[in-house]
XYZ file of C-alpha atoms in Angstrom:
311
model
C -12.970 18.756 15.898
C -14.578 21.930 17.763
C -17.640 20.444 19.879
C -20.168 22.118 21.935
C -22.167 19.803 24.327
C -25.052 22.067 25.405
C -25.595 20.521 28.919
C -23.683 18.771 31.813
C -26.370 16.432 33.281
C -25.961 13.204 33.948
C -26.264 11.925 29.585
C -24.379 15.175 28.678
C -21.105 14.786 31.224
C -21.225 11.057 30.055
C -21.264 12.173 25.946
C -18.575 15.103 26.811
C -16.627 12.267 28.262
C -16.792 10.050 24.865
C -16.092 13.046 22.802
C -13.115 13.973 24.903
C -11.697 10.768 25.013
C -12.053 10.322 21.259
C -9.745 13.223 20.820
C -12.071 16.236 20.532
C -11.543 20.049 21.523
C -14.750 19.511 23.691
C -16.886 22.390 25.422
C -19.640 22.340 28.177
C -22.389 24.643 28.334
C -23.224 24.753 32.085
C -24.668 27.365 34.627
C -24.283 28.007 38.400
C -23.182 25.626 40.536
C -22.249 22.624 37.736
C -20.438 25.554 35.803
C -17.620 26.194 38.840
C -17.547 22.708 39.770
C -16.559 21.115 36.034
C -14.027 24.354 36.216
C -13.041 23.376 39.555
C -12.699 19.858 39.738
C -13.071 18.697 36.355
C -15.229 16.145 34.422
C -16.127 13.357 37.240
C -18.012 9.842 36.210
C -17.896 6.989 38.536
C -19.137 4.560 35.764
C -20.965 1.990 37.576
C -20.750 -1.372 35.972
C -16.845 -0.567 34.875
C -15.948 0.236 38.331
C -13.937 3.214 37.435
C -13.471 6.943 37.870
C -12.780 9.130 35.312
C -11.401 12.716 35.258
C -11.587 14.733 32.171
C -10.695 18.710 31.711
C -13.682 20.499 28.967
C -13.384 23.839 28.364
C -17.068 25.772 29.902
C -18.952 28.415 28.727
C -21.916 29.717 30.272
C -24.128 31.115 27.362
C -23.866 30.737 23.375
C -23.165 33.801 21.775
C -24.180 34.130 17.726
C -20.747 34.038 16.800
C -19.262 30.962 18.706
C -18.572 28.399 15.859
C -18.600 24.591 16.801
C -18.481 21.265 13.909
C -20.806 19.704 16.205
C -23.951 20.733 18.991
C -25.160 18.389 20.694
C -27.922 19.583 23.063
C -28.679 17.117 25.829
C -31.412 18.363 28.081
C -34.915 16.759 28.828
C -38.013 17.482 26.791
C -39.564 20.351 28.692
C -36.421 22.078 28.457
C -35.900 22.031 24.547
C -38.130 25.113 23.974
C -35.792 27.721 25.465
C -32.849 27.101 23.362
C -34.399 26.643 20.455
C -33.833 30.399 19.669
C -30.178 30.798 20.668
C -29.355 27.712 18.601
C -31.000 29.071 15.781
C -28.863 32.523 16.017
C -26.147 30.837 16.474
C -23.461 30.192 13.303
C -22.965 26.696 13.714
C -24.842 24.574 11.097
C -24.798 21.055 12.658
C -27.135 20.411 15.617
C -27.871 17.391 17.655
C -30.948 17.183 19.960
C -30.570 14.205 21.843
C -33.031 13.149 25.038
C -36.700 12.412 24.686
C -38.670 14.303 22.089
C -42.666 14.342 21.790
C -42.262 17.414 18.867
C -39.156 16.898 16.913
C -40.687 18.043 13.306
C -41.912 21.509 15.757
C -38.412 21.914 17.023
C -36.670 21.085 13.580
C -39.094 23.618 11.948
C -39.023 26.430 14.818
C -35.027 26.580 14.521
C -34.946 26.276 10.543
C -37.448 29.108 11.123
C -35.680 31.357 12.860
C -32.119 30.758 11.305
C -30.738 33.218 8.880
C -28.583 30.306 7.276
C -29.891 26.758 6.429
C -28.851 24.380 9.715
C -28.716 20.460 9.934
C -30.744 19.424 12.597
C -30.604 15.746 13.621
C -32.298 13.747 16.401
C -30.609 11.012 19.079
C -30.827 9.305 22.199
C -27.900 7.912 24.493
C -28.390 4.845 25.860
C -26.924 5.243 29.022
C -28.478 6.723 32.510
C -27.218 7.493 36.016
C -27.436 10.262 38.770
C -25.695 13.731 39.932
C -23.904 13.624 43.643
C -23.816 16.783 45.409
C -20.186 17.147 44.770
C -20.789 17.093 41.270
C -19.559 13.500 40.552
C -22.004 11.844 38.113
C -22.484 7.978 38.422
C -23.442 6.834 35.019
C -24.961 3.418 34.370
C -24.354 2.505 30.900
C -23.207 -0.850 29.268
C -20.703 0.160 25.571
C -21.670 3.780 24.588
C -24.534 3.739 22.181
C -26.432 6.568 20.187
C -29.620 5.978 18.817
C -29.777 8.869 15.518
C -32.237 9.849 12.955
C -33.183 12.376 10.615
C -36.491 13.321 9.250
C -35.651 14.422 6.424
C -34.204 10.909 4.778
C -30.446 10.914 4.624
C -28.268 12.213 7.207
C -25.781 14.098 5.019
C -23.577 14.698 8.445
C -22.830 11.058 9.111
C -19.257 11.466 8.109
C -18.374 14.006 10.997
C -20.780 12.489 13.569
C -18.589 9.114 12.520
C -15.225 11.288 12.581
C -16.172 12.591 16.173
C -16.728 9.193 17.644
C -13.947 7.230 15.242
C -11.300 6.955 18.188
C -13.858 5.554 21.248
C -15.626 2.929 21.905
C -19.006 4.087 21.008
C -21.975 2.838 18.579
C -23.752 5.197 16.796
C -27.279 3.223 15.217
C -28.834 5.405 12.797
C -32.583 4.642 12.529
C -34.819 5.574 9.185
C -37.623 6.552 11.136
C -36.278 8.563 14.345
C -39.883 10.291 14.742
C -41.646 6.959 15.589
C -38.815 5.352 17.624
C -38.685 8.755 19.798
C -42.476 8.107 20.035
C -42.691 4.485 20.958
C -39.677 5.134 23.685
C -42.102 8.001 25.317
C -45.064 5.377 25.662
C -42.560 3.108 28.210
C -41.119 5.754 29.874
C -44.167 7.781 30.702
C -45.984 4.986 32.171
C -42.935 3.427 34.341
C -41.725 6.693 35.765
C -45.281 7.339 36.760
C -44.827 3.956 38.765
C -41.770 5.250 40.197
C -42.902 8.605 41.198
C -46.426 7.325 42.705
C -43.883 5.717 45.210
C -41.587 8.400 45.229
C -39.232 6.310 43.631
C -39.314 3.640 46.193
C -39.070 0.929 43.407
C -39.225 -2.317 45.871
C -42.598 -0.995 47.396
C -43.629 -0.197 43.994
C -43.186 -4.052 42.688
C -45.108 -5.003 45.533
C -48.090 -3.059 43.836
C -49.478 -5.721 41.550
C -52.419 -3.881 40.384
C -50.552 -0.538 39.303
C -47.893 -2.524 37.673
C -50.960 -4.391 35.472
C -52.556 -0.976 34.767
C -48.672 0.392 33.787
C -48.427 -2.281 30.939
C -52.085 -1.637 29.824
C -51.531 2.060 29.324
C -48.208 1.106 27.484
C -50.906 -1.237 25.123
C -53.031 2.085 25.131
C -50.220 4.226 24.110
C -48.696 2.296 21.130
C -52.416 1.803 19.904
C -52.768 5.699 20.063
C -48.966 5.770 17.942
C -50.900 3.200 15.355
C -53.936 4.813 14.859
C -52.004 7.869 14.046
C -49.915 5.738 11.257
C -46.239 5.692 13.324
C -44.817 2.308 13.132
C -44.154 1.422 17.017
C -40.072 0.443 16.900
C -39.139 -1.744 18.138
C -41.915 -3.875 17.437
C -41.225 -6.104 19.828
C -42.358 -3.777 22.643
C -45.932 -4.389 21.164
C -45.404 -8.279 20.885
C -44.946 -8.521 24.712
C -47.235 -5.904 25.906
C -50.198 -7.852 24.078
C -49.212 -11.828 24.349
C -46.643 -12.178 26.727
C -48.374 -9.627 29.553
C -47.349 -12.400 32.016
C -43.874 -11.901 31.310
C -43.298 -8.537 30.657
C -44.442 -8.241 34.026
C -41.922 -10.540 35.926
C -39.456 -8.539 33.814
C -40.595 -5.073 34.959
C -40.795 -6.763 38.895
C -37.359 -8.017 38.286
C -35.584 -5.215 36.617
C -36.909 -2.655 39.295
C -35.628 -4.756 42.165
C -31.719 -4.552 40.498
C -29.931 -2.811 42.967
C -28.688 0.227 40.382
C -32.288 0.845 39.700
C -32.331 3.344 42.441
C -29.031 5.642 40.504
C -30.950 5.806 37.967
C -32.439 9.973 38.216
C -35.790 10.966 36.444
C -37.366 14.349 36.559
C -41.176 14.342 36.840
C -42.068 17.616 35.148
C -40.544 16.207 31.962
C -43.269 12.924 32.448
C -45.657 15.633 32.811
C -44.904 17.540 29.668
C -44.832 14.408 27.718
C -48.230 13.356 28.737
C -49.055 16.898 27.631
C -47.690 15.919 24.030
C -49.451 12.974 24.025
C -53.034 14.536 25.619
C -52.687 16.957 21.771
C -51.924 13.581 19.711
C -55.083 12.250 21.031
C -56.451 15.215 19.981
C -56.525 14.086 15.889
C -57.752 10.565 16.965
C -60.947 9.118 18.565
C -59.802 6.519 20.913
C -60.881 4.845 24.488
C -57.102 4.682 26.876
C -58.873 4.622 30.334
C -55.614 3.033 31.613
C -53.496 5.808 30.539
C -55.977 8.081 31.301
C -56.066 7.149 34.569
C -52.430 6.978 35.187
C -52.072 10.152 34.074
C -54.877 11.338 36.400
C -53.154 10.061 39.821
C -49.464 11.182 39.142
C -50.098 14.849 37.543
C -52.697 15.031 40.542
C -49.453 14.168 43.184
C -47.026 16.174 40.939
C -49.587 19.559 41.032
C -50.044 19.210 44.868
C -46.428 19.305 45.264
């Protein structure tokens, strides 16, 4: 099967690497410096908890064209980035399209591409369940446990299920698809917007960070604010059990969060700040069609985009 990964981050090299190993005539998108290094030197993961290198050869292109034809694209970038392919994927002949990362506006993207496409595409929506960081040589350490996608469509059924389960059928990978993709894309964005604001008012310096009792508290209540903002606007927060111990066990999530951010791979694990800041964006228009008090989130959202602008 022909596959384009759009991408060669940390969550794209790792996918490229699934998709290779599952027998797939795989291709990277990637620019500049990541573009001669995968020709150079390959496909390099130090998985982290596996304690293994691997080395895989992808083919690389540099730009779509209108005529490149692929069974699969799956475009892994982060949120802010989504808008500036939107167009080339829509020129583009290939009918089956994966967005997969963090998504505030998948119903925008969905109808911007469908928009601008002469023919009628398939446009699905994922998220890996892995994470890790680039080394200056290129090599990616990923953190992951077993591969797992998370994928949804909004419109119902996802008529491509067969090739996405063709694609993966030779590796171990778990693809979960989820009836409601919009709201579990949602609910994710509440948690990671107000942790990575943790991390990046310490500039990722996660054991000072646990030391900071109060900012961990107000973290958790602008997580409570967020998935009452989701609730109010009708989106089922998923899973539900994020909301169960925000609101009665706050005691706990808390020694989880203190405990999970003092793991020694916490600090591998790479997060880019101006996609936080364009997801509080998304979330500063949802409030827009609702009337509700989040001074927590407000306020977290205050001190980090304050620290991020200065910069």
């Amino acid at each position: 099967m022909r596959i384009l990964v759009y991408g060669a981050g940390v969550l794209g090299s790792y996918l490229a690497h699934v998709l290779v190993r599952g027998g797939n005539e795989v291709t990277v998108l990637a620019r500049g410096k990541r573009a001669v290094q995968l020709k150079t030197n390959g496909l390099v993961i130090r998985h982290y908890f596996q304690r293994r290198t691997t080395v895989d050869e992808v083919n690389v292109i540099q730009e779509l064209t209108a005529d490149d034809l692929y069974d699969l694209i799956f475009v892994v970038m982060k949120y802010n980035d989504f808008p500036s392919v939107l167009s080339i994927l829509a020129e583009n002949r290939s009918s089956n399209i994966v967005l997969v990362g963090n998504n505030a506006d998948a119903l925008g993207m969905q109808n911007e591409i469908q928009e601008k496409s002469k023919a009628k595409k398939n446009v699905i929506f994922g998220f890996q369940i892995s994470a890790g960081i680039r080394e200056e040589s290129g090599r990616m350490i990923c953190i992951r446990g077993g591969g797992q996608m998370i994928l949804g469509s909004l419109d119902g059924e996802i008529t491509i299920k067969p090739i996405l389960e063709s694609a993966f059928k030779k590796v171990k990978y778990t693809l979960a698809y989820h009836e409601d993709i919009d709201a579990w894309l949602k609910s994710h964005i509440v948690t990671i917007v107000a942790l990575n604001s943790v991390s990046y008012l310490y500039d990722g310096d996660l054991k000072k960070a646990t030391k900071d009792k109060k900012l961990f508290n107000q973290a958790i209540s602008a997580m409570d604010e967020g998935f009452q903002l989701l609730e109010k606007l009708n989106y089922t927060i998923t899973p539900a059990s994020q909301v169960n111990l925000v609101r009665k066990h706050r005691r706990i999530t808390y020694m989880g969060l203190i405990i999970v951010h003092n793991l020694p791979f916490m600090k591998l694990i790479d997060g880019s700040f101006s996609e936080i800041a364009a997801l509080f964006d998304s979330f500063k228009k949802l409030k827009k069609h609702i009337n509700i008090a989040t001074p927590y989130w407000d306020e977290m959202e205050k001190r980090t985009m304050s620290k991020f602008v200065s910069r």
